[in-house]
Structure formats: C-alpha cells, structure tokens
Amino acid sequence: MTNRLPVYAISHGGGPWPWIKDLMPVDWAPLEQSLQAIPSEAGVAPKAVLVISGHWEQHAFTVQTSPNPPMLYDYGGFPDFTYQIQYPAPGAPAIAERTQQLLADAGLPAAADPNRGFDHGVFAPLYVMYPDAEVPVFQLSMLRGYDPAAHLAAGRALAPLRDEGVLIVGSGLPSFHDLSKFGPASSGPSIEFDDWLTETMVEFTGAERSERLLDWAKAPSARVCHPREDHFIPLLVAVGAAEDEPGVRQYHEDGFMGGHTASSGYRIGEPIAAMA
C-alpha cells in the first residue's frame, strides 16, 4: 500500500463552461463526470492541487505563490456574469516554495510569481472537481518554447510531491486544440492523433512512452491537431511525474463540445483507494 497520489492529464473544456452549460448547445456530461470522479478516484483529499495550465508560459518554470490567488478571466465573448466568477480556493505558498526548489535542484530554470491569478485552465475544471473551493490550489507555468524534454524533466523533478499529498494535474486539451478547425474538419485528424495518444499513454510506460512523447510531432495528424502545442505540453509534465507507472484513459468522447472532435484525458498511476 502507498500514499502516492496518481497524476492526471485532463481536458479543461472551453472558457467558463461549468457556469454556462445551459446556455450552450453542448453536452458537457462526459467531461463533467470524468472531472467529478477524480476526488473519489484519487482516494484521499489532497493537501494541495498543482495545476500546469495550457494558458500560462514563462521564460522559467514559474510557481504561483499567492496565499489567495485572484481570478484571471482569460477568455472573451462570454456573458458579463462570467467575468465576475469567483473560485476562492486558497493558494499553497509553502508547497509552492518547495516546488520551486525541486525544479531548481533538478537544474531547471525556476521562478516565483506572487501576483498570478487562476486562469480558466485552472478554475473551470477545479470548480467541477472541488466545487467548495476548500482544497488549496496553485499553478506552475509551462516553459516558453515548449521543449518536450524540459517538461518531462519538470515532471520528474516534481514526482516527490505525490508522496506529500499533492495532486498533480496537467490541464489542456491534449487530443486537439485548433480553435479554427472545431467541427467537421477536426474529425479525422483528431481521431488519428487521439488514437496514437491513447496507445502511447495506455500501452507504453517508462522510457518507451517518454520517447514516443518526445517525438509527438511525428504522430499522425499531430501538427493539424496542435499547430501550437500549448494545450498538449501540460500532459508531458504529468507523465514525467509518473514516468514508470501505467496509464489509463479516464475520459473520452468523439463529439467534444458538441462537434466532431475526439477528446481524451488520462490518469497515470493507481488510485490510492484501489490499493487499500
């Protein structure tokens, strides 16, 4: 038996979707149910949730250190009330400081930001997972340039946090993220890449899985699905934090956001409850 928390690579959906489900012609139930399942699936209440969001990149891996992070409404074109949403989860300054030190000890560029707010890659899925906002949450940025090896290395450096009660979540849209092609044009490419990604995440572990992910751009339809890989790279950090452990597809649908797009999310490592 172990107290090591699993790691997740999730799809965070679109904009402030949990607050406008009834205003959109989209069935959010598959994504919503997968996110709602994570707290019980993980097996214990985490001391904190560390989120790597596809909406934050810096010249160093930068840790959000505010004890009470503000909100960052990094979307446009939604109803006025969605710019008043509050997700008042506390931050985790002490764990954030340890996170920064782990990265620095691994020889990675690391920094802190005391002012950064929760972007929607954090507050939208976390609201579904922990609607009472009682669990501390803090963010880690991606490294500008999206070097896959650097993000795998960051995950490896942060793996000890899993034994200390921290739930690590890579938050993006790992199967497909090209806003100009959502709809019929996304169907074939997203299915091709999603099939490759699921095979990689589920059928491979350790160095084999990591090598495939390092060469992700050579996968079928990879650059059609991710012309800019900001929403894919958070998955690399998640994988690095559980590199030698098995993965499962924890979420999947072929009609994401009411369209034709394949979308998946993954858990790496076994839930604590499953080991009791």
Coordinates of N, CA and C in Angstrom, one line a residue, residues 4-8 41 162 209 242 244-248 266-272 275:
R4 N 1.0 7.4 -2.4 CA 1.3 8.2 -3.5 C 0.1 8.5 -4.4
L5 N -0.2 9.8 -4.6 CA -1.3 10.1 -5.4 C -1.1 9.9 -6.9
P6 N -2.1 9.5 -7.6 CA -2.0 9.4 -9.1 C -1.8 10.8 -9.7
V7 N -1.6 10.9 -11.0 CA -1.4 12.1 -11.7 C -2.4 12.1 -12.8
Y8 N -2.9 13.3 -13.2 CA -3.9 13.4 -14.3 C -3.5 14.4 -15.4
E41 N -11.8 9.0 -6.9 CA -10.8 8.1 -7.6 C -9.4 8.2 -7.0
R162 N 4.0 14.0 -5.0 CA 2.9 13.0 -5.0 C 2.9 12.2 -3.6
R209 N 7.3 5.1 -23.5 CA 6.3 6.1 -23.6 C 6.9 7.5 -23.7
A242 N 5.1 10.6 -13.3 CA 4.7 9.2 -13.0 C 5.2 8.3 -14.2
D244 N 7.2 5.8 -14.8 CA 7.2 4.3 -14.9 C 5.9 3.7 -14.5
E245 N 4.9 4.4 -14.4 CA 3.6 3.9 -13.9 C 2.6 3.8 -15.1
P246 N 1.7 2.8 -15.0 CA 0.7 2.6 -16.1 C -0.3 3.8 -16.2
G247 N -0.8 4.0 -17.4 CA -1.8 5.0 -17.7 C -3.1 4.4 -18.1
V248 N -4.2 5.0 -17.8 CA -5.5 4.6 -18.3 C -6.2 5.8 -18.9
Y266 N -6.4 11.4 -19.2 CA -5.7 10.2 -18.7 C -5.3 10.3 -17.2
R267 N -5.3 9.2 -16.6 CA -4.7 9.1 -15.2 C -3.5 8.2 -15.4
I268 N -2.4 8.6 -14.7 CA -1.2 7.9 -14.6 C -0.9 7.5 -13.2
G269 N -0.7 6.3 -12.9 CA -0.6 5.8 -11.5 C -1.9 5.3 -11.0
E270 N -1.8 4.4 -10.0 CA -3.0 3.8 -9.4 C -3.6 4.7 -8.4
P271 N -5.0 4.7 -8.3 CA -5.6 5.5 -7.2 C -5.3 4.8 -5.9
I272 N -5.2 5.6 -4.9 CA -4.9 5.1 -3.5 C -5.9 4.2 -3.1
M275 N -5.6 0.6 -3.9 CA -4.5 -0.2 -3.3 C -4.8 -0.6 -1.8

